[in-house]
Amino acid sequence: MTASRDKSVSSEETKGEKRIRKIRSYVLREGRLTKGQQRALEEHFPNMGLEYQEQPYDFEAIFGRKAPVVLEIGFGMGKSLAEQASIERDKDFIGIEVHKPGVGACLVLAEEYDLTNLRVINHDAVEIIDKCIPDNSLDRIQIFFPDPWHKKKHHKRRIVQTEFCQKLHKKLVKGGILHLATDWENYAEYMLEVLNPMEEFKNLSETGDYVPKPDSRPLTKFEARGQRLGHGVWDLMFSAK
């Protein structure tokens, strides 16, 4: 049976008699794991998975070296993330994904590409950012094709919000890159409305809006199909001041 929980509206905490309602940026519909995903989780998560903890990670200890660190939030089934880690082996990659089948699929690819510079986290990104990521430690943060939450009344669930972007800025080194991509034009415009006024970031677009797709972001099958159908994709890149 497939479990389904809308954590964006139903997640609650109890403090004494006061119930605090949390807004989540995702809906957790936990699909069934394939045999390959389950095997990858069992065999590789102990070495390639990071658990939530109440203190910052030590990246040098985790990866056994000092290298630029790239964080991806919401990596889906992990193909793009694994390809990046395979191509940019001089960097260390960390991916956060709440859906366990996606984590398993990413670990399958990590095994296929023989990756040692990738770690995955199966947990809420906001809590990981708050507690586990050291300040001034990331060279790049990427959020590719997040849920656009189309209806205006649901825009508060979008992960790209001023408060969250302020949290991300604290985690980037000076000059570090925040790279966003979406195939929903309204969300792209919304992202600009959030980030362009922020003093913490500089838009790297020469026209103050979008940048051409950088080579560092692999083209997904979904995106390639969309291009053939004439669908647009918008990339936004900001540097941390």
C-alpha angles and dihedrals in degrees: 000000000000114000117220126189126167098215091175091073108014105047109110138169126206121219109178104307094333117099114205117202116214124207112220126199093219144047113229109221103166108208124201116277118240117230089253093052092047091049091049091050092050095045104035110024092076088062103026101032126088121207125216112263138175095242134055121277121249101229095188090055093044096051099027093234145058111257140137110285124219121195122199119194115207103005096180110204091351102239096125093043093049091048091051092050089049093051098039101046091156088071132063118231131205121187128194120202129160096201111085097207088058091051090050092048091051091052090051088056092044088058092046093051093041092234123185096165098067132087127176133208126202100200145089110297096218093058091046091051092047098048113014110038114079118229116260092012107113128081094191139013119193132190111182123189099342119186104284095206091215101202114084092227088060097050089101087070093059110114093223102081130142094249093049092046089053088055090050092050090058090056096051124086115238106284091019117146131244106197121189130179132182138167091209111088094202090056091048090054090047091051089055090050089054100042107032094067093047112108090205094069139052119210108233093204113110088218096045095250127058136004130214113265105279120228089240091072111072117224109248124215088243091054094045090052090049091052091053088053092048097254118151131232122198123205122196124189126187130178122217114245 
